[in-house]
Amino acid sequence: MTVAAKTSAGWADKRTPEEIAELRETVRRRLVLELGERWVETDPCVLDTYSWQYIAEAATGSQYMPRALAIALPADAEQVAAVVRLCNELGVQYKAMSTGFGMWNSPIEPDKVVQIDLRRLDRIIKIDAKNMYAIVEPYVTGNQLQTEAMKLGLNTHIAGCGAQCSVLASATSMMGQGLDGVSMGFSNRNLLGFEWVMPGGEIVRVGSFGDAGDYFAGDGPGPSVRGVIRGFAGALGGLGVFTRCAVKLYPWSGPKQLDLEGGSPNFFARIPRHHTAAVVVVKDWKSLAELGYRIGEAEIADYLGRNAPSLMAGVLTVDNAEAAEVYKIPMLHELYYALVVVMTAASTEEMNYKRSALREIVRGLGGGALSNDFSPAGIQDFLRFLKVVSARLGTRAFLRSMPSFLGLVLRDARRYGMAKAPMALTSLLYQSLLRSGMNMRGVFRFAGTFWTAMGSLVTWDNAIRGARVGAQIKRKYIDQGVIVDDGGDNAWGGLYEGGTFSHLEELAMYDQTDPEAGDRVAEYVAETNLACVDYHCGDSLNAVGPPFHRMFSPACMDYDKYTYRIKTTFDPQNAADATMFTDPAFAPDARLEARMQAVLADRAKVSIDTSHAGAPVRVLAPLH
Amino acid sequence: MSVQVETRHPVDEAIDAIPGITVSRALPRLQDFTGDRSQPSACSPVAIFTPKGRNELQALVEVARTVGLRLLPVSSGVPHYRGDTLAAENTAIVDMSAFSSVVRVDRRNRVALLEAGVRFPELTKVLANHGLRPLLPLVPRNAKSALAAYLEREPTIYPRHQWDLADPLLCTEVIFGTGEHFRTGSAAGPGSLEDQWAAGDAQTNPMGPGQSDLMRVVQGSQGTVGIATWCSIKCRPVPTSEELFVFGSADLGPLVEAAYHLLHRKHPEILFLGDRALLSALTTGRMADVASVSGRYPQWFLAASIAEPPFAGAPKMRLMKGEIGEMARLLNLQRVERTPGGTVEDLLRVLLEPSRAGSASWREAGKGNTAEVFFLTTLDRASRFVDIVTAFQARYLRRDQEPIFYIQPLLGGRSCHFEASFPHAPEASTELWRQLPELVRRLRAAGAFFSRPYGALTAAATEGSPAARLVSRIQGMFDPDSILSPGNLRITG
């Protein structure tokens, strides 16, 4: 099983245009028999709408991925299975997409793959409020599920890709980082039972559904099939199609509906009475490490994460001109050692407890907080916040910040009204975290697109190490003018499951219409991958798909050979397009080779600083 | 002229191939694995290998493949109850007791790394020295290997801290049935464990590496996929104070409501439910004498502890106690101050200190043997299964084979482990085990999900199960010659 390599002359495809057209027509005709005329599409214009994809340039050098052979829009699992069986019969591959964010949804080879668009499977099948789980189909978004869950006193994990993305895709097939991870985990870990159209077209209901008629458990009988279908990342369409799954929901101590005013892009969210939104600042990396560990262990935060200053500037503003102004405010520009926090509570007593705990933690680290707590203690926290910032900036720069800072408040007064201006920043923070709705405005708007790097799921100490390594590498590319100067350190991420593991990914924003930028950012990603290996920063979030397994697998117990074994066992015909999954025979094309040679020839200097980390832990006994 | 070909026993070939490996063929030791308390075995193991380390173990698996020897890894001490340590034909036991170290305890990351032979009493003691405690199953017998319990997805009494059914298991090191050596999760690398520790990492991410999750494949496989040598586990900080509440009710319903309420509020550390037979078995080691306890103890109880958090602890304790008091009032729950075996504080000590447990499971309740029937469901369905088990017992089992009911919420209350144990005299075993498959069928028909089918109940627990047919495919990928745990989990759905 190999993937055809792209040569400088194009894809190594020996078929004539006539043969391709004939195949396309055969596939179309057969699909129509299964789905009906309306639900099959081969018009090139429509095919291209599927091909225009985020970071397509990494694979193709353009903003378009190769065209699919046809688009199929099945209505249910049985129709999905029929399409899958048909592809097996005709010897063409298929690739499913749910909400379809990113190039990994598309084929990598032209005119060979049937794109299965799952948008007609769009129902929330059930929300079991008592047992706190929901059963969803692929086209249900985080936003939709959260909206319905909140009506029942529940909330859902929404991955960092945004609330517009599929819940099922994150849980079964993709990754699943998010700033709600501290209280709602990682998408992999939220998956319960699921319905799987296996690569050959057989439908299997995994976990309790098959036996007990409901989806409350996904593991067993015996070994867990969850371990077959995904790991840290899913198979990205390389192992069949998931048509239904159950995900965990979480208690929500908030209103049935968020109180939003205004319109896009200037929504104002009224923070519910017992909720707290805060930016907590401390003085250095070491304190930031402590801060994460302590808040995680205290179990007080519903949302907890790090936004670097440049990302905050993006989130707080509606256009780049405004962002540039805000980013120049020295005070904001220096908020490197900060975490954003949202704490929910069901009562005044609970809110007071959580605020007391956070205060104890933050003050114990010499930090301060800007929050929606306007009590005397909250105002003291704000003064401490200013003190930390001014100590870092120096008095002169701090004072120089004041007019711009007041300007920001006046802007909010104009935008939301004088009474709401003091809450505007925390309101933005609150809605940004709750809806996972503004990450995208923070990363896409500056230059058009972004790629990301590092981001392994590791301890918080190691995640910070990775962020510091990544920033040094990124500086090289910033200095060369190929990616946006965001200060270098633009590490985004947080802690999961109360701090059991964490991630910080180093964002890199660039102009996707500039071919050089696209190429060079790919070099940045390759170089950070090498750094993950060299400096033991875990297997990066880019450890997905054959080119990257080629870098990480040898350093991580040759894991890809087992993934490949899974692939060939469950999909011996290689019917599900595995170009983003596994292919040990993968050989880099000339472009990839050149990219790697360029990276190896000029690697950034990295200095390792472990001053943030906890004291070394003594090994009690050697392994046998 | 004929040539006499000497055929050597596979055990001898293995001994020759691995100089220095410890092996025993002494009958008394072999007899430990000739039957367990669930059933006698038709076979005796052919030997017991005790590898001293990973290299010997890997060599043993490789040789076993070559010479056709089958291997059954065992980490816990006797007695065994579920039929998963019974040798099949031509099977050698792999005694993992030499893997006996708690290797590393990391307070900052709340994680420990321990080997397969470490048992709960020792683990608890070592963790306590570092301000941590393990997420314990309900009073594990004192020879139970912690790694084995977690590999079996044995439920713990800490449902709020279970984010995934795999918890508290994080990373593992495994020798697959192919002889391949692998580390799962973030332990895979980059770098050795020592490299990772030096870089501040601590094997806390259970997922991956990459796009598959082999820890999940090893877990629940009853030793049919690989042999785990060590694992990392989530631990909890030892709280500065902890209080156990026990509430009782004549009906299970109000206690189920209480469990939902407490878990939705994310208050409890420990939480489980059971009947008064369970309360008696845990605190006295015996079945309750109905005549003596029926008036004094409610039929059903819920035990829940709350612990002082590390910051602003006092207000949080006040908040939780206030809410619990209000909940008890609204649901009309009876506060239980004494158990059949002492005070509620005594019960908390029993739950937290596995060194107090005996060598036998509490499920025996002093009768000499037990049979367990357990499965997954949701809390709101529990009552229906109580009715089924009770009716079955009344109709098909002896009067003195009353069940002990134990209901363990999982995943923060999203599902639960439902267990009916039948303590019985050893001589009644055969008859009892003959009846239980039918009970399993009735429970399945009512919606029970047997996610961990063991021994003699496996067929009834999995027949027709859609996902069960994937099991053999999974096993085939990692143990193509079926040399590992040959009697376990051979299901086809």
PDB file of N, CA, C and O in Angstrom, chain A residues 130-131 189 202 211-212 214 222 226-227 232 234 248-249 290 293 297 299 350 360 459 461-462 497-498 500 549 565 620 624, chain B residues 103 107-110 115 153 160 163-164 167 180 199-200 204 210-211 213 216 234 257 260 264-265 312 381 414 447 451 465 469:
ATOM      1  N   LYS A 130     -29.338  13.201  32.892  1.00  0.00           N
ATOM      2  CA  LYS A 130     -28.985  12.575  34.166  1.00  0.00           C
ATOM      3  C   LYS A 130     -27.611  11.911  34.074  1.00  0.00           C
ATOM      4  O   LYS A 130     -26.769  12.061  34.959  1.00  0.00           O
ATOM      5  N   ASN A 131     -27.417  11.175  33.011  1.00  0.00           N
ATOM      6  CA  ASN A 131     -26.157  10.445  32.856  1.00  0.00           C
ATOM      7  C   ASN A 131     -25.108  11.239  32.078  1.00  0.00           C
ATOM      8  O   ASN A 131     -24.035  10.709  31.764  1.00  0.00           O
ATOM      9  N   ARG A 189     -10.789  11.487  25.070  1.00  0.00           N
ATOM     10  CA  ARG A 189     -11.209  10.975  26.374  1.00  0.00           C
ATOM     11  C   ARG A 189     -12.694  11.238  26.647  1.00  0.00           C
ATOM     12  O   ARG A 189     -13.217  10.816  27.668  1.00  0.00           O
ATOM     13  N   GLU A 202     -18.982  -2.614   6.582  1.00  0.00           N
ATOM     14  CA  GLU A 202     -19.791  -3.248   7.624  1.00  0.00           C
ATOM     15  C   GLU A 202     -20.051  -2.232   8.740  1.00  0.00           C
ATOM     16  O   GLU A 202     -19.133  -1.520   9.149  1.00  0.00           O
ATOM     17  N   ASP A 211     -24.698  -3.998  22.765  1.00  0.00           N
ATOM     18  CA  ASP A 211     -25.233  -4.963  23.730  1.00  0.00           C
ATOM     19  C   ASP A 211     -26.416  -4.426  24.519  1.00  0.00           C
ATOM     20  O   ASP A 211     -27.380  -5.137  24.769  1.00  0.00           O
ATOM     21  N   ALA A 212     -26.295  -3.183  24.940  1.00  0.00           N
ATOM     22  CA  ALA A 212     -27.276  -2.666  25.892  1.00  0.00           C
ATOM     23  C   ALA A 212     -28.237  -1.676  25.268  1.00  0.00           C
ATOM     24  O   ALA A 212     -29.119  -1.165  25.936  1.00  0.00           O
ATOM     25  N   ASP A 214     -27.676   1.323  24.290  1.00  0.00           N
ATOM     26  CA  ASP A 214     -27.385   2.727  24.524  1.00  0.00           C
ATOM     27  C   ASP A 214     -25.877   2.915  24.532  1.00  0.00           C
ATOM     28  O   ASP A 214     -25.130   1.968  24.670  1.00  0.00           O
ATOM     29  N   GLY A 222     -13.931  -6.790  26.372  1.00  0.00           N
ATOM     30  CA  GLY A 222     -12.510  -7.067  26.224  1.00  0.00           C
ATOM     31  C   GLY A 222     -11.732  -5.821  25.865  1.00  0.00           C
ATOM     32  O   GLY A 222     -12.031  -4.719  26.327  1.00  0.00           O
ATOM     33  N   ARG A 226     -11.709   1.503  20.833  1.00  0.00           N
ATOM     34  CA  ARG A 226     -11.312   2.925  20.809  1.00  0.00           C
ATOM     35  C   ARG A 226      -9.814   3.062  20.548  1.00  0.00           C
ATOM     36  O   ARG A 226      -9.366   4.040  19.952  1.00  0.00           O
ATOM     37  N   GLY A 227      -9.041   2.090  21.042  1.00  0.00           N
ATOM     38  CA  GLY A 227      -7.599   2.151  20.829  1.00  0.00           C
ATOM     39  C   GLY A 227      -7.187   1.840  19.406  1.00  0.00           C
ATOM     40  O   GLY A 227      -6.077   2.163  18.986  1.00  0.00           O
ATOM     41  N   PHE A 232      -3.672   9.632  20.121  1.00  0.00           N
ATOM     42  CA  PHE A 232      -3.628  11.064  20.415  1.00  0.00           C
ATOM     43  C   PHE A 232      -4.405  11.801  19.318  1.00  0.00           C
ATOM     44  O   PHE A 232      -5.196  12.696  19.582  1.00  0.00           O
ATOM     45  N   GLY A 234      -6.863  11.028  15.679  1.00  0.00           N
ATOM     46  CA  GLY A 234      -7.635   9.986  15.016  1.00  0.00           C
ATOM     47  C   GLY A 234      -7.002   9.606  13.693  1.00  0.00           C
ATOM     48  O   GLY A 234      -5.890  10.043  13.359  1.00  0.00           O
ATOM     49  N   LYS A 248     -19.209  12.612  26.382  1.00  0.00           N
ATOM     50  CA  LYS A 248     -19.512  13.054  27.736  1.00  0.00           C
ATOM     51  C   LYS A 248     -19.971  14.504  27.726  1.00  0.00           C
ATOM     52  O   LYS A 248     -19.439  15.319  26.977  1.00  0.00           O
ATOM     53  N   LEU A 249     -20.927  14.806  28.586  1.00  0.00           N
ATOM     54  CA  LEU A 249     -21.263  16.202  28.877  1.00  0.00           C
ATOM     55  C   LEU A 249     -20.863  16.471  30.322  1.00  0.00           C
ATOM     56  O   LEU A 249     -20.578  15.544  31.085  1.00  0.00           O
ATOM     57  N   GLU A 290       3.982  27.139  38.206  1.00  0.00           N
ATOM     58  CA  GLU A 290       3.322  26.894  39.497  1.00  0.00           C
ATOM     59  C   GLU A 290       1.837  27.221  39.423  1.00  0.00           C
ATOM     60  O   GLU A 290       0.991  26.499  39.954  1.00  0.00           O
ATOM     61  N   TYR A 293      -0.110  24.451  37.712  1.00  0.00           N
ATOM     62  CA  TYR A 293      -0.236  23.261  38.554  1.00  0.00           C
ATOM     63  C   TYR A 293      -1.225  23.499  39.701  1.00  0.00           C
ATOM     64  O   TYR A 293      -2.053  22.636  40.026  1.00  0.00           O
ATOM     65  N   GLU A 297      -4.752  21.614  40.253  1.00  0.00           N
ATOM     66  CA  GLU A 297      -4.987  20.737  41.406  1.00  0.00           C
ATOM     67  C   GLU A 297      -6.153  21.224  42.264  1.00  0.00           C
ATOM     68  O   GLU A 297      -6.854  20.414  42.885  1.00  0.00           O
ATOM     69  N   GLU A 299      -8.882  22.406  41.252  1.00  0.00           N
ATOM     70  CA  GLU A 299     -10.149  22.046  40.589  1.00  0.00           C
ATOM     71  C   GLU A 299     -11.187  23.157  40.684  1.00  0.00           C
ATOM     72  O   GLU A 299     -12.368  22.889  40.913  1.00  0.00           O
ATOM     73  N   GLU A 350     -20.427  29.350  46.673  1.00  0.00           N
ATOM     74  CA  GLU A 350     -19.451  28.621  45.853  1.00  0.00           C
ATOM     75  C   GLU A 350     -18.547  29.587  45.091  1.00  0.00           C
ATOM     76  O   GLU A 350     -17.332  29.385  44.987  1.00  0.00           O
ATOM     77  N   GLU A 360      -5.859  33.019  46.795  1.00  0.00           N
ATOM     78  CA  GLU A 360      -4.786  32.439  47.620  1.00  0.00           C
ATOM     79  C   GLU A 360      -3.642  31.950  46.730  1.00  0.00           C
ATOM     80  O   GLU A 360      -2.460  32.158  47.043  1.00  0.00           O
ATOM     81  N   THR A 459       3.462  16.825  30.470  1.00  0.00           N
ATOM     82  CA  THR A 459       3.235  17.560  31.715  1.00  0.00           C
ATOM     83  C   THR A 459       3.252  19.058  31.419  1.00  0.00           C
ATOM     84  O   THR A 459       3.780  19.509  30.396  1.00  0.00           O
ATOM     85  N   ASP A 461       5.022  21.258  32.932  1.00  0.00           N
ATOM     86  CA  ASP A 461       6.433  21.676  32.892  1.00  0.00           C
ATOM     87  C   ASP A 461       7.018  21.441  31.496  1.00  0.00           C
ATOM     88  O   ASP A 461       7.717  22.292  30.943  1.00  0.00           O
ATOM     89  N   ASN A 462       6.748  20.271  30.952  1.00  0.00           N
ATOM     90  CA  ASN A 462       7.309  19.943  29.642  1.00  0.00           C
ATOM     91  C   ASN A 462       6.638  20.751  28.530  1.00  0.00           C
ATOM     92  O   ASN A 462       7.282  21.110  27.540  1.00  0.00           O
ATOM     93  N   GLU A 497      -7.833  17.716  32.379  1.00  0.00           N
ATOM     94  CA  GLU A 497      -8.178  16.800  33.476  1.00  0.00           C
ATOM     95  C   GLU A 497      -7.528  17.242  34.784  1.00  0.00           C
ATOM     96  O   GLU A 497      -6.875  16.459  35.464  1.00  0.00           O
ATOM     97  N   GLY A 498      -7.694  18.497  35.104  1.00  0.00           N
ATOM     98  CA  GLY A 498      -7.134  19.006  36.344  1.00  0.00           C
ATOM     99  C   GLY A 498      -5.630  19.098  36.332  1.00  0.00           C
ATOM    100  O   GLY A 498      -5.010  19.258  37.389  1.00  0.00           O
ATOM    101  N   THR A 500      -3.554  16.745  34.639  1.00  0.00           N
ATOM    102  CA  THR A 500      -2.862  15.467  34.423  1.00  0.00           C
ATOM    103  C   THR A 500      -1.899  15.571  33.247  1.00  0.00           C
ATOM    104  O   THR A 500      -0.782  15.068  33.294  1.00  0.00           O
ATOM    105  N   HIS A 549       5.058  10.900  10.596  1.00  0.00           N
ATOM    106  CA  HIS A 549       5.408   9.649  11.282  1.00  0.00           C
ATOM    107  C   HIS A 549       6.846   9.268  10.952  1.00  0.00           C
ATOM    108  O   HIS A 549       7.535   8.658  11.760  1.00  0.00           O
ATOM    109  N   ARG A 565      -0.282  -1.798  10.977  1.00  0.00           N
ATOM    110  CA  ARG A 565      -0.839  -3.147  11.172  1.00  0.00           C
ATOM    111  C   ARG A 565      -2.360  -3.060  11.364  1.00  0.00           C
ATOM    112  O   ARG A 565      -3.114  -3.875  10.844  1.00  0.00           O
ATOM    113  N   LEU A 620      13.061   6.004  42.716  1.00  0.00           N
ATOM    114  CA  LEU A 620      13.096   5.215  43.949  1.00  0.00           C
ATOM    115  C   LEU A 620      13.776   3.865  43.742  1.00  0.00           C
ATOM    116  O   LEU A 620      14.423   3.344  44.647  1.00  0.00           O
ATOM    117  N   HIS A 624      13.113  -3.123  36.404  1.00  0.00           N
ATOM    118  CA  HIS A 624      13.678  -4.463  36.207  1.00  0.00           C
ATOM    119  C   HIS A 624      13.834  -4.769  34.733  1.00  0.00           C
ATOM    120  O   HIS A 624      13.144  -4.212  33.914  1.00  0.00           O
TER     121      HIS A 624
ATOM    122  N   VAL B 103       8.730   2.593  41.031  1.00  0.00           N
ATOM    123  CA  VAL B 103       9.944   3.163  40.440  1.00  0.00           C
ATOM    124  C   VAL B 103      10.043   4.666  40.691  1.00  0.00           C
ATOM    125  O   VAL B 103      11.106   5.204  40.997  1.00  0.00           O
ATOM    126  N   ARG B 107       5.040  13.924  42.885  1.00  0.00           N
ATOM    127  CA  ARG B 107       3.970  14.653  43.566  1.00  0.00           C
ATOM    128  C   ARG B 107       3.434  15.801  42.719  1.00  0.00           C
ATOM    129  O   ARG B 107       2.228  16.057  42.684  1.00  0.00           O
ATOM    130  N   ARG B 108       4.355  16.508  42.053  1.00  0.00           N
ATOM    131  CA  ARG B 108       3.946  17.686  41.277  1.00  0.00           C
ATOM    132  C   ARG B 108       2.956  17.311  40.157  1.00  0.00           C
ATOM    133  O   ARG B 108       1.972  17.997  39.950  1.00  0.00           O
ATOM    134  N   ASN B 109       3.232  16.207  39.508  1.00  0.00           N
ATOM    135  CA  ASN B 109       2.356  15.778  38.409  1.00  0.00           C
ATOM    136  C   ASN B 109       1.339  14.731  38.839  1.00  0.00           C
ATOM    137  O   ASN B 109       0.592  14.222  38.004  1.00  0.00           O
ATOM    138  N   ARG B 110       1.338  14.393  40.104  1.00  0.00           N
ATOM    139  CA  ARG B 110       0.378  13.441  40.676  1.00  0.00           C
ATOM    140  C   ARG B 110       0.354  12.125  39.891  1.00  0.00           C
ATOM    141  O   ARG B 110      -0.685  11.665  39.426  1.00  0.00           O
ATOM    142  N   GLU B 115       5.780  -1.220  38.868  1.00  0.00           N
ATOM    143  CA  GLU B 115       5.904  -2.453  38.097  1.00  0.00           C
ATOM    144  C   GLU B 115       4.746  -3.408  38.397  1.00  0.00           C
ATOM    145  O   GLU B 115       3.952  -3.188  39.325  1.00  0.00           O
ATOM    146  N   ARG B 153      -9.455  -2.924  34.036  1.00  0.00           N
ATOM    147  CA  ARG B 153     -10.471  -1.877  34.150  1.00  0.00           C
ATOM    148  C   ARG B 153     -11.340  -2.085  35.398  1.00  0.00           C
ATOM    149  O   ARG B 153     -12.545  -1.839  35.398  1.00  0.00           O
ATOM    150  N   ARG B 160     -15.420  10.515  40.576  1.00  0.00           N
ATOM    151  CA  ARG B 160     -15.228  11.883  40.092  1.00  0.00           C
ATOM    152  C   ARG B 160     -13.865  12.048  39.432  1.00  0.00           C
ATOM    153  O   ARG B 160     -13.684  12.932  38.591  1.00  0.00           O
ATOM    154  N   TRP B 163     -11.867  10.109  34.462  1.00  0.00           N
ATOM    155  CA  TRP B 163     -12.211  10.878  33.272  1.00  0.00           C
ATOM    156  C   TRP B 163     -12.520   9.960  32.100  1.00  0.00           C
ATOM    157  O   TRP B 163     -13.164  10.358  31.136  1.00  0.00           O
ATOM    158  N   ASP B 164     -12.002   8.770  32.176  1.00  0.00           N
ATOM    159  CA  ASP B 164     -12.103   7.813  31.077  1.00  0.00           C
ATOM    160  C   ASP B 164     -12.152   6.437  31.734  1.00  0.00           C
ATOM    161  O   ASP B 164     -11.554   6.247  32.803  1.00  0.00           O
ATOM    162  N   ASP B 167      -8.989   5.059  33.175  1.00  0.00           N
ATOM    163  CA  ASP B 167      -8.334   5.610  34.366  1.00  0.00           C
ATOM    164  C   ASP B 167      -8.382   4.632  35.526  1.00  0.00           C
ATOM    165  O   ASP B 167      -9.341   3.874  35.649  1.00  0.00           O
ATOM    166  N   GLU B 180       7.486  -8.215  20.450  1.00  0.00           N
ATOM    167  CA  GLU B 180       7.881  -6.807  20.294  1.00  0.00           C
ATOM    168  C   GLU B 180       7.721  -6.062  21.615  1.00  0.00           C
ATOM    169  O   GLU B 180       6.766  -6.295  22.362  1.00  0.00           O
ATOM    170  N   ALA B 199      13.600  16.057  31.211  1.00  0.00           N
ATOM    171  CA  ALA B 199      12.957  17.172  30.509  1.00  0.00           C
ATOM    172  C   ALA B 199      11.660  17.604  31.186  1.00  0.00           C
ATOM    173  O   ALA B 199      10.919  18.411  30.629  1.00  0.00           O
ATOM    174  N   GLY B 200      11.396  17.057  32.366  1.00  0.00           N
ATOM    175  CA  GLY B 200      10.208  17.479  33.114  1.00  0.00           C
ATOM    176  C   GLY B 200       8.944  16.728  32.744  1.00  0.00           C
ATOM    177  O   GLY B 200       7.861  17.068  33.195  1.00  0.00           O
ATOM    178  N   THR B 204       2.436  11.075  31.705  1.00  0.00           N
ATOM    179  CA  THR B 204       1.075  11.370  32.164  1.00  0.00           C
ATOM    180  C   THR B 204       0.035  11.333  31.050  1.00  0.00           C
ATOM    181  O   THR B 204      -1.159  11.376  31.339  1.00  0.00           O
ATOM    182  N   GLY B 210       0.934   8.779  18.375  1.00  0.00           N
ATOM    183  CA  GLY B 210       0.398   8.807  17.029  1.00  0.00           C
ATOM    184  C   GLY B 210      -1.091   8.550  16.987  1.00  0.00           C
ATOM    185  O   GLY B 210      -1.840   8.978  17.860  1.00  0.00           O
ATOM    186  N   GLN B 211      -1.499   7.787  16.002  1.00  0.00           N
ATOM    187  CA  GLN B 211      -2.914   7.689  15.677  1.00  0.00           C
ATOM    188  C   GLN B 211      -3.557   6.373  16.102  1.00  0.00           C
ATOM    189  O   GLN B 211      -4.568   5.971  15.552  1.00  0.00           O
ATOM    190  N   ASP B 213      -3.968   3.829  19.919  1.00  0.00           N
ATOM    191  CA  ASP B 213      -3.898   3.919  21.374  1.00  0.00           C
ATOM    192  C   ASP B 213      -3.736   2.515  21.934  1.00  0.00           C
ATOM    193  O   ASP B 213      -4.709   1.893  22.369  1.00  0.00           O
ATOM    194  N   ARG B 216      -5.107   1.060  25.324  1.00  0.00           N
ATOM    195  CA  ARG B 216      -6.503   0.626  25.384  1.00  0.00           C
ATOM    196  C   ARG B 216      -6.692  -0.789  24.830  1.00  0.00           C
ATOM    197  O   ARG B 216      -7.655  -1.467  25.153  1.00  0.00           O
ATOM    198  N   LYS B 234      -2.452   7.671  37.503  1.00  0.00           N
ATOM    199  CA  LYS B 234      -2.879   8.898  38.170  1.00  0.00           C
ATOM    200  C   LYS B 234      -2.997   8.636  39.667  1.00  0.00           C
ATOM    201  O   LYS B 234      -3.512   7.581  40.068  1.00  0.00           O
ATOM    202  N   GLU B 257     -30.535   8.970  43.365  1.00  0.00           N
ATOM    203  CA  GLU B 257     -30.707  10.418  43.162  1.00  0.00           C
ATOM    204  C   GLU B 257     -29.602  11.190  43.881  1.00  0.00           C
ATOM    205  O   GLU B 257     -29.066  12.168  43.362  1.00  0.00           O
ATOM    206  N   TYR B 260     -26.375  10.944  41.916  1.00  0.00           N
ATOM    207  CA  TYR B 260     -26.394  11.874  40.774  1.00  0.00           C
ATOM    208  C   TYR B 260     -26.132  13.301  41.252  1.00  0.00           C
ATOM    209  O   TYR B 260     -25.343  14.032  40.656  1.00  0.00           O
ATOM    210  N   HIS B 264     -22.974  15.409  40.076  1.00  0.00           N
ATOM    211  CA  HIS B 264     -23.186  16.598  39.247  1.00  0.00           C
ATOM    212  C   HIS B 264     -22.576  17.831  39.917  1.00  0.00           C
ATOM    213  O   HIS B 264     -22.147  18.760  39.232  1.00  0.00           O
ATOM    214  N   ARG B 265     -22.560  17.826  41.223  1.00  0.00           N
ATOM    215  CA  ARG B 265     -21.956  18.957  41.942  1.00  0.00           C
ATOM    216  C   ARG B 265     -20.437  18.776  42.086  1.00  0.00           C
ATOM    217  O   ARG B 265     -19.760  19.634  42.604  1.00  0.00           O
ATOM    218  N   ALA B 312      -8.170  27.435  50.177  1.00  0.00           N
ATOM    219  CA  ALA B 312      -9.463  27.833  50.742  1.00  0.00           C
ATOM    220  C   ALA B 312     -10.255  26.603  51.163  1.00  0.00           C
ATOM    221  O   ALA B 312     -11.443  26.472  50.857  1.00  0.00           O
ATOM    222  N   ARG B 381     -30.708   2.756  35.860  1.00  0.00           N
ATOM    223  CA  ARG B 381     -31.205   1.438  35.466  1.00  0.00           C
ATOM    224  C   ARG B 381     -30.908   0.387  36.544  1.00  0.00           C
ATOM    225  O   ARG B 381     -31.267  -0.785  36.384  1.00  0.00           O
ATOM    226  N   ARG B 414     -21.578   8.916  34.815  1.00  0.00           N
ATOM    227  CA  ARG B 414     -22.179   8.698  33.488  1.00  0.00           C
ATOM    228  C   ARG B 414     -22.563   7.245  33.243  1.00  0.00           C
ATOM    229  O   ARG B 414     -23.334   6.944  32.365  1.00  0.00           O
ATOM    230  N   GLY B 447     -30.465  -5.280  29.189  1.00  0.00           N
ATOM    231  CA  GLY B 447     -29.622  -4.125  28.860  1.00  0.00           C
ATOM    232  C   GLY B 447     -28.293  -4.059  29.575  1.00  0.00           C
ATOM    233  O   GLY B 447     -27.629  -3.019  29.539  1.00  0.00           O
ATOM    234  N   SER B 451     -18.791  -5.614  29.759  1.00  0.00           N
ATOM    235  CA  SER B 451     -17.594  -5.099  29.080  1.00  0.00           C
ATOM    236  C   SER B 451     -16.347  -5.878  29.485  1.00  0.00           C
ATOM    237  O   SER B 451     -15.333  -5.793  28.803  1.00  0.00           O
ATOM    238  N   SER B 465     -22.638 -10.404  20.530  1.00  0.00           N
ATOM    239  CA  SER B 465     -22.205  -9.015  20.737  1.00  0.00           C
ATOM    240  C   SER B 465     -21.541  -8.486  19.464  1.00  0.00           C
ATOM    241  O   SER B 465     -20.600  -9.081  18.954  1.00  0.00           O
ATOM    242  N   ARG B 469     -16.904  -9.436  17.972  1.00  0.00           N
ATOM    243  CA  ARG B 469     -16.259 -10.134  16.855  1.00  0.00           C
ATOM    244  C   ARG B 469     -14.973  -9.423  16.409  1.00  0.00           C
ATOM    245  O   ARG B 469     -14.207  -9.965  15.626  1.00  0.00           O
TER     246      ARG B 469
END
